[in-house]
PDB file of C-alpha atoms in Angstrom:
ATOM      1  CA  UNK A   1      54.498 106.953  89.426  1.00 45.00           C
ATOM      2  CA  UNK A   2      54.948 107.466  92.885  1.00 48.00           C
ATOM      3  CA  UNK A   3      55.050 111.346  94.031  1.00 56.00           C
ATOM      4  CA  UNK A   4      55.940 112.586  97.801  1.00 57.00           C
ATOM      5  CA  UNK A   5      51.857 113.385  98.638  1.00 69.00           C
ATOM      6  CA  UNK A   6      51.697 114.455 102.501  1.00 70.00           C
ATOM      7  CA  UNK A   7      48.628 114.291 104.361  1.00 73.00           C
ATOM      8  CA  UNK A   8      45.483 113.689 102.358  1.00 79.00           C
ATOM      9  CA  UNK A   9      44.356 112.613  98.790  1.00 90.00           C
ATOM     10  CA  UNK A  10      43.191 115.552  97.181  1.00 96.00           C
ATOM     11  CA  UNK A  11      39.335 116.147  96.123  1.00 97.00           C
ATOM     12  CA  UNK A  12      37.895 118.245  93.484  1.00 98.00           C
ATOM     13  CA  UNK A  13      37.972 121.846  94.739  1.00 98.00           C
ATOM     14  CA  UNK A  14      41.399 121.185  96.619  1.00 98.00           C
ATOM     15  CA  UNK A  15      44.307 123.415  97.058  1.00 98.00           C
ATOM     16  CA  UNK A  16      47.610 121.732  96.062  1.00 98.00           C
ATOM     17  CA  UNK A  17      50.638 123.169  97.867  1.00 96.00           C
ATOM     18  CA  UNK A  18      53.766 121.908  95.988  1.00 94.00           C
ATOM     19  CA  UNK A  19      57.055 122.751  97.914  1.00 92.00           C
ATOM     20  CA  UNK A  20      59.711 124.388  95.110  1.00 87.00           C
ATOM     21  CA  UNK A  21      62.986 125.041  95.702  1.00 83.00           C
ATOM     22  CA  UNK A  22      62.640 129.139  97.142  1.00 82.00           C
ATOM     23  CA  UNK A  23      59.176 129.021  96.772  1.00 84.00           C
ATOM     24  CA  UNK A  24      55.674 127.418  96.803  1.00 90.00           C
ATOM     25  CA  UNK A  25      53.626 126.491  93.524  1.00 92.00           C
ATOM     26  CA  UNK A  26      50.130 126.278  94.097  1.00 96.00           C
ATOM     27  CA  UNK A  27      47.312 124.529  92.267  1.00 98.00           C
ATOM     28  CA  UNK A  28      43.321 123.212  91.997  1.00 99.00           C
ATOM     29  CA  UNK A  29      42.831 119.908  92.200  1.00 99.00           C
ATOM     30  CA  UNK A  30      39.698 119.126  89.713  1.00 98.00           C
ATOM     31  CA  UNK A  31      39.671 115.361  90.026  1.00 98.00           C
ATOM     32  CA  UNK A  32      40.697 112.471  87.903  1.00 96.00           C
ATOM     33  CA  UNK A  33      44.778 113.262  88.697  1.00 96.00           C
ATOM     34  CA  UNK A  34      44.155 117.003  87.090  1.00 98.00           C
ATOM     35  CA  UNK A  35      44.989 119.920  88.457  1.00 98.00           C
ATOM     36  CA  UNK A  36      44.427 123.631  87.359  1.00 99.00           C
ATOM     37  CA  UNK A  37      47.069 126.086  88.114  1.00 97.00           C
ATOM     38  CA  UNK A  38      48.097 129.514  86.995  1.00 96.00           C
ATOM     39  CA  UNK A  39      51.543 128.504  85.144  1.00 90.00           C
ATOM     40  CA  UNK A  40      54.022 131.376  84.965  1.00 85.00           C
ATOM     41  CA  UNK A  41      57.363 130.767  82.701  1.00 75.00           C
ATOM     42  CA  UNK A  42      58.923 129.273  85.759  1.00 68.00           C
ATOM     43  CA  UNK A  43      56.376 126.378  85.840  1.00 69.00           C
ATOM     44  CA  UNK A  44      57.282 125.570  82.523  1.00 59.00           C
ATOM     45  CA  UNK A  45      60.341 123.834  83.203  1.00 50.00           C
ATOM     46  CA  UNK A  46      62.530 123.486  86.152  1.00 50.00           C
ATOM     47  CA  UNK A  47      65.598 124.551  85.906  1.00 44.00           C
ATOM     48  CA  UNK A  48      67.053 127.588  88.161  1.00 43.00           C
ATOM     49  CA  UNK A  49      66.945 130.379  85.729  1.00 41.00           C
ATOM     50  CA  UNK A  50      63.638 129.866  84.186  1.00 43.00           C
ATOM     51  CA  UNK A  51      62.542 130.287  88.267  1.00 45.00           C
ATOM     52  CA  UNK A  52      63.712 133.243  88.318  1.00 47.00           C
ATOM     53  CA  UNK A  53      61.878 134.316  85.547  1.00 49.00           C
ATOM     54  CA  UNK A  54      58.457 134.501  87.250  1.00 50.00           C
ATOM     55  CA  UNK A  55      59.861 137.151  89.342  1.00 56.00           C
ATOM     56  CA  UNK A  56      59.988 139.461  86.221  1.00 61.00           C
ATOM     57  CA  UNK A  57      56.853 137.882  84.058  1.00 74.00           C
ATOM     58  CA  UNK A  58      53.560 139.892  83.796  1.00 88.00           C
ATOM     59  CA  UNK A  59      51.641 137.134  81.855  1.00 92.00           C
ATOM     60  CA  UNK A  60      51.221 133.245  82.649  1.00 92.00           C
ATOM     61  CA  UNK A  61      48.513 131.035  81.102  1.00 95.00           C
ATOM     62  CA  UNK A  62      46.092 129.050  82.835  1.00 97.00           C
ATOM     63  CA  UNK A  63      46.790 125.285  82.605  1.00 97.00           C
ATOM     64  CA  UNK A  64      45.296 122.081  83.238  1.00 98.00           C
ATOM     65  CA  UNK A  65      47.614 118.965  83.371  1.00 97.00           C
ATOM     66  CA  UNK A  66      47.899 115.823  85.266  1.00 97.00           C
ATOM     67  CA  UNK A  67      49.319 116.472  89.228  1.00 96.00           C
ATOM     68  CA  UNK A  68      52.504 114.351  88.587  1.00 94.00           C
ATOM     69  CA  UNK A  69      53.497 116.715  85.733  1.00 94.00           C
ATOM     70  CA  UNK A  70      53.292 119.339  87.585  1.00 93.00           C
ATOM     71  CA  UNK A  71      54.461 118.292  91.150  1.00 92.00           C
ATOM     72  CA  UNK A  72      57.618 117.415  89.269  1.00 88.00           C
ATOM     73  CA  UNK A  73      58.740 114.960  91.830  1.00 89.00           C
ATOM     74  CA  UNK A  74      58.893 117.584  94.080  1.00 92.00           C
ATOM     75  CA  UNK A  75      56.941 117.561  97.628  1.00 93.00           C
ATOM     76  CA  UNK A  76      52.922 118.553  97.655  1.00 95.00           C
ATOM     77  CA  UNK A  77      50.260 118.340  99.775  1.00 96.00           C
ATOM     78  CA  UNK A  78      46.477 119.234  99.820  1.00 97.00           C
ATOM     79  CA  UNK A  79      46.113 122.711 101.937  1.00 96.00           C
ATOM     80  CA  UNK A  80      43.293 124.253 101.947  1.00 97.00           C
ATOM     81  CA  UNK A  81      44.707 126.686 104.522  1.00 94.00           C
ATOM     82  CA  UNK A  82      41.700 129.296 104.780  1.00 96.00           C
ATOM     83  CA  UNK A  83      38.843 127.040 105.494  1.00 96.00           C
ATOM     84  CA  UNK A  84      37.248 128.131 108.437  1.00 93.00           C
ATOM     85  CA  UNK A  85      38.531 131.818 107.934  1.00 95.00           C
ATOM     86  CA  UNK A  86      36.935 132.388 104.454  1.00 96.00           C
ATOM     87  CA  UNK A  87      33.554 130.848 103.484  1.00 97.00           C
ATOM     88  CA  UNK A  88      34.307 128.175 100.455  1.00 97.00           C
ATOM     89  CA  UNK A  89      32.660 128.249  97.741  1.00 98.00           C
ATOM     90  CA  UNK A  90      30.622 125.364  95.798  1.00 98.00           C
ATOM     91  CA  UNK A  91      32.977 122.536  94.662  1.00 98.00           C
ATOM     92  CA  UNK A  92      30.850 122.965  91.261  1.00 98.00           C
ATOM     93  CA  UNK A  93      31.172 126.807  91.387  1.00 98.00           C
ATOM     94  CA  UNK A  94      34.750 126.425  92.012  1.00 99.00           C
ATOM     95  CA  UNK A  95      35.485 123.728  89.317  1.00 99.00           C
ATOM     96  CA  UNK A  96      33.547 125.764  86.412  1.00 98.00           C
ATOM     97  CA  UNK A  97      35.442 128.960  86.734  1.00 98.00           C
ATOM     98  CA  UNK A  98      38.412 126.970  86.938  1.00 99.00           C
ATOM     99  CA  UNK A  99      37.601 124.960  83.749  1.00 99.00           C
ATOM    100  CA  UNK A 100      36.286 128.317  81.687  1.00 99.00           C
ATOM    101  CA  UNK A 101      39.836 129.996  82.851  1.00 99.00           C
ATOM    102  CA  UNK A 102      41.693 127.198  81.255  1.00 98.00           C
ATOM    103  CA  UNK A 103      43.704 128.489  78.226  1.00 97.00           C
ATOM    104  CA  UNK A 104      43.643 131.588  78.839  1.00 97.00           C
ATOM    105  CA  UNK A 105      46.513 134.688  78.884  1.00 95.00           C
ATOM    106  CA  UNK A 106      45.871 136.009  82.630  1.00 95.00           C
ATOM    107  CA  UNK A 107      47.424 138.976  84.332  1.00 94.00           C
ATOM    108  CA  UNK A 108      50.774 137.877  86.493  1.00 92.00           C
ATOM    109  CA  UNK A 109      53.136 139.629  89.198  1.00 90.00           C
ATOM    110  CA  UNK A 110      54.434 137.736  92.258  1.00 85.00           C
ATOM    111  CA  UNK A 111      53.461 139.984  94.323  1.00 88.00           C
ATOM    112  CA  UNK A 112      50.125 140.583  93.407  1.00 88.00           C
ATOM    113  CA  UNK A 113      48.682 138.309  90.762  1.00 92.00           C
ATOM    114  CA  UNK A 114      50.072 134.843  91.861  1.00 93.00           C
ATOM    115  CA  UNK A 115      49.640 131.230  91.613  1.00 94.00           C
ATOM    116  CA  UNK A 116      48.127 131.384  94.756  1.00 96.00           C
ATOM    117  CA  UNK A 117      46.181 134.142  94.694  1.00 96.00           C
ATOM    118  CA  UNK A 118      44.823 132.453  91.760  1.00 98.00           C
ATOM    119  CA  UNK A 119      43.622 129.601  93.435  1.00 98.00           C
ATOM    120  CA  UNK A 120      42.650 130.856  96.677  1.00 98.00           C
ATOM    121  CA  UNK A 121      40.450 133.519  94.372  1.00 98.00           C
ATOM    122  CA  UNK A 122      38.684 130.331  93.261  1.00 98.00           C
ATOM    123  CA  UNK A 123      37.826 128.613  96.122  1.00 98.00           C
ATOM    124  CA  UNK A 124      37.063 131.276  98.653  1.00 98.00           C
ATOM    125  CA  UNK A 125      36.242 134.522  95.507  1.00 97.00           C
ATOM    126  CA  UNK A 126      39.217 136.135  97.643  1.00 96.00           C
ATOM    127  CA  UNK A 127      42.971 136.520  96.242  1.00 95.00           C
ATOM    128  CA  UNK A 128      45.354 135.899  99.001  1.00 93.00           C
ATOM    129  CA  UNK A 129      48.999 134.809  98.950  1.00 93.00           C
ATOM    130  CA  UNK A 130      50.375 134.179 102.188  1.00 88.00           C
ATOM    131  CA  UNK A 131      54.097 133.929 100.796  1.00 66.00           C
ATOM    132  CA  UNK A 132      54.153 136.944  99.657  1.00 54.00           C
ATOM    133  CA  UNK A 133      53.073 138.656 103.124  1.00 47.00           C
ATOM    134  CA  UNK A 134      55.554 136.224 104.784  1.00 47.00           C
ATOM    135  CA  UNK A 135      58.582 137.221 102.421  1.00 44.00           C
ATOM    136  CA  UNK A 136      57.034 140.955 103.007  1.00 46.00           C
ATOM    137  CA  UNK A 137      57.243 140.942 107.030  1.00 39.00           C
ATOM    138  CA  UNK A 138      60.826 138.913 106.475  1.00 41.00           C
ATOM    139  CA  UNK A 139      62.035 141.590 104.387  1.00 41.00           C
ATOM    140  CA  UNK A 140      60.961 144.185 106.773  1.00 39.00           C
ATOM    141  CA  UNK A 141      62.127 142.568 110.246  1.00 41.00           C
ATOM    142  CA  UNK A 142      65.415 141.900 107.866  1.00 45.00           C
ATOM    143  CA  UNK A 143      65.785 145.681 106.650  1.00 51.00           C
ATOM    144  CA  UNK A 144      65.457 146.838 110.849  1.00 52.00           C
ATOM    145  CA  UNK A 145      67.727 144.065 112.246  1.00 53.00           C
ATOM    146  CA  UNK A 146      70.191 145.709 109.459  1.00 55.00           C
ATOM    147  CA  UNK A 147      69.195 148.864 110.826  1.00 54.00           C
ATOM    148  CA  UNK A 148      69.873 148.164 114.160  1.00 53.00           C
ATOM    149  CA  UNK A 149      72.911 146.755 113.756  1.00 61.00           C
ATOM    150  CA  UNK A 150      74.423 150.053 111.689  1.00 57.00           C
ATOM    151  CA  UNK A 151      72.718 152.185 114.771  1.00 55.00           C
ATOM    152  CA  UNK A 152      74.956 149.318 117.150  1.00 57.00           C
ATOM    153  CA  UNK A 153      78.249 150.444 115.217  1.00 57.00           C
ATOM    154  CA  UNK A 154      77.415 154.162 114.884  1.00 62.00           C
ATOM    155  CA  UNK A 155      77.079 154.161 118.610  1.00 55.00           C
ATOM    156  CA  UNK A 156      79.905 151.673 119.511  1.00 65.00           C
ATOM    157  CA  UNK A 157      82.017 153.657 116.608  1.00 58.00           C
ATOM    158  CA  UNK A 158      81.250 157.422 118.681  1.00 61.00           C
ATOM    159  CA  UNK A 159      82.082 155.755 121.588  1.00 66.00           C
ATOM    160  CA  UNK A 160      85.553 154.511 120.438  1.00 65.00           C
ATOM    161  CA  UNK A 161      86.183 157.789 118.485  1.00 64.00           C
ATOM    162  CA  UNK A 162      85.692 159.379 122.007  1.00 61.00           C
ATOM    163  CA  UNK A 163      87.162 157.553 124.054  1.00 58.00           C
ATOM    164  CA  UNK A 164      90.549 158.085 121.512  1.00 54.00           C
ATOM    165  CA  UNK A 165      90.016 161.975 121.844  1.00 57.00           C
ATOM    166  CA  UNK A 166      90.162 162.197 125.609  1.00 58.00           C
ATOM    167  CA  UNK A 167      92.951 159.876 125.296  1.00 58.00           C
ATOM    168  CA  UNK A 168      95.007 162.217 123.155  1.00 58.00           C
TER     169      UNK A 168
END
C-alpha cells in the first residue's frame, strides 16, 4: 500500500508527523512499519465528529499498530523537529518506555497532555506540543485584531456621532 511519506524513511526512535484535516497526529516510529502513538477517540476512526471528540476526551490509550493504519492515507512525514534544541535520548531508551506504555489508559487534554507531547516526552524526556502554542498565539493575535477593529468603529462611530451633532 502506497502512503503519501515526505522526506525520509522513518527509523526506530522517529517522530511521525501525520497531517489531519484541522490538526496534526503525531506518532513513534519503533521499526518494522510500527508506530506507537497516544490514540485519543478521534484516532479511532476518521470521521468529522469523532475529531472533535479529542477536544473534550481526558483519557486515550497508548497504541501500537502498523504506520499505514494509522496514517490513514492521509499525508506524514518523519519530523523530529527538536533535534538540536533538546538532547535525544537513546533510541533503546526511547523504544522501551514506548513499548512498556503500550496498552495502557494515559492522562489526555489537547492542550496539555497530547499526542505530541507524548512523543516528544519520549524522545527528548520533555512534553512539548508546538500546535498547541501555535493555535495559542493565533488565538491571541486573533482576539486583538478583533479588538482593534471594535476600538476602529468606536472611534470612527464618535467621530460620525459628532460630526452629526455639530451638524444639527
Amino acid at each position: 500500500m502506497k502512503m503519501p511519506l515526505k522526506g525520509v524513511e522513518p527509523k526506530p526512535g522517529d517522530l511521525i508527523e501525520i497531517s489531519r484535516f484541522g490538526y496534526r497526529h503525531w506518532a513513534l516510529y519503533v521499526g518494522y512499519g510500527y508506530v506507537i502513538h497516544l490514540a485519543p477517540p478521534s484516532e479511532f476512526t476518521k470521521t468529522g465528529f469523532f475529531s472533535l471528540m479529542s477536544v473534550v476526551a481526558d483519557k486515550a490509550v497508548v497504541r501500537k499498530e502498523p504506520l499505514w493504519a494509522v496514517v490513514k492515507g492521509d499525508d506524514y512525514r518523519v519530523n523530529n523537529k527538536h533535534d538540536g534544541k533538546l538532547p535525544r535520548r537513546s533510541v533503546d531508551q526511547i523504544i522501551q518506555e514506548a513499548e512498556s506504555l503500550v496498552g495502557k489508559t494515559m492522562p489526555y487534554s489537547v492542550t496539555s497532555e497530547n499526542c505530541e507531547h507524548f512523543v516528544t516526552k519520549l524522545r527528548y524526556g520533555v512534553a512539548r506540543s508546538d500546535q498547541v502554542r501555535d493555535a495559542m498565539v493565533a488565538g491571541a493575535v486573533g482576539i486583538m485584531g478583533v479588538g482593534a477593529l471594535v476600538a476602529v468603529a468606536t472611534f470612527i462611530g464618535a467621530l460620525l456621532s459628532d460630526n452629526k451633532q455639530e451638524d444639527e
